[in-house]
C-alpha angles and dihedrals in degrees: 000000000000091000090053090054091051091050091050091050090049089051091052092049090051091049092050091055088059096060096180093054091041095055091043090055091046092049094048091046091050092048092049089049092051093046091047092048092048091049092049094046092047093051090043093054091045090052091047092050091048091050091049093051091045089056090046095051090047089058091049093049093048089052091050093048092050091052093048092045092050091052094047090049090051096054091040092054090049091053092045092052091050091049090054090058106088093192090054092047092051091051092047093049090051093043091215112143091349097145093052093051094045092048091050093049094046091048092053093047095046094046089060100047105012088234104147088223115173128203124201135178121208133179118234090269094058098257114145110241097174140355136189090219127078092232102126092179092071092064091059094058131070113240108236121173137131091246093052093046091049092051090050095044098044097031086222134125114269130191125186149138108260142167118236132165097340097319136091109225139191101225141193118189123197122191116229130187093266104018151342127292112208128194116186144165128203110249089221089089085083091063090070094041093054093040089059088065095042095258130127121233117194134172120203123187125208106242091209091066102045134060104265091190087064093042093054090065089067138048115283141149129216115237118192119316105324111004130091132193115224102169124126093222117043139160103238093195091053092049090054091050093054098046093105099040121123098230096189089056091043091054090049093049091040093216145025134202117219128179089272111016146050102216124192127190131203120180121236109226126197126219089278090055092248121140110251099163147341136250115218127198119186136182130182108253091213096056112118116247091010119134094238091052092046090049091049091049092052092048091048090049092053091049093048092049091049093050090047090055091052092050090050091051091050091051091051091049091052 
């Protein structure tokens, strides 16, 4: 070991005598060190930024899940309470005066919480026997959906997110002796909730998984190659911005940063666990006190500090 140290010292002495070669080696070593440091710092800041945005999108998704869960619990509790009322069940099984009773119940519930909850009674063939809404067109059409068919086939409670007659609903379906009781709420209530905090909430449905003949009877807008927007309240500027997005890739990556927005995507799955749409949440990255802007500021700060360190090292070397 000692002999190796002596050989190394002799090598350095020999190099120093050849000043041109010595300074060339020092310069190359210094440049390699600077390049290596820059590469490390750049990858470090990129990793830090990615970790920050991952933490941010987790917070957004948790918030979305809690809102969806709360709404599903609300309509499920309503259906459960109705099923515990034997007088109501008897009336629903007979179908006599069903619409009047359902309209009265829905009116009382919605007047309390302004929920726009709807209640519908179907027979096992999908014929509407009663509805809390005044939409007479629904009674002329057979109700045909995977969630409804599963509730009929399994005779078990089913909850899902589903498109029906121009609206995306959160639904709970309860089997009865002679039919299916459905409680549901339009998912558009989240548009106003997110708008209150300067965020955009958008639901897109995959046109390959829904009946487009039915969709064409209602207002909709094509987005990209295979998605459509069916919401009552939309941000037209935002829809134009996302026209060219690859939504499958966006769902896989969970989020994307554009020049203006931090956009997150969560797939909508049907009762067979197949993707039938996507939920988008967006926030302007330049908005003060917003999580995306705070994350960007932290990332920029880390990068600036790293570059400052490199400049300081270069000055010391000079």
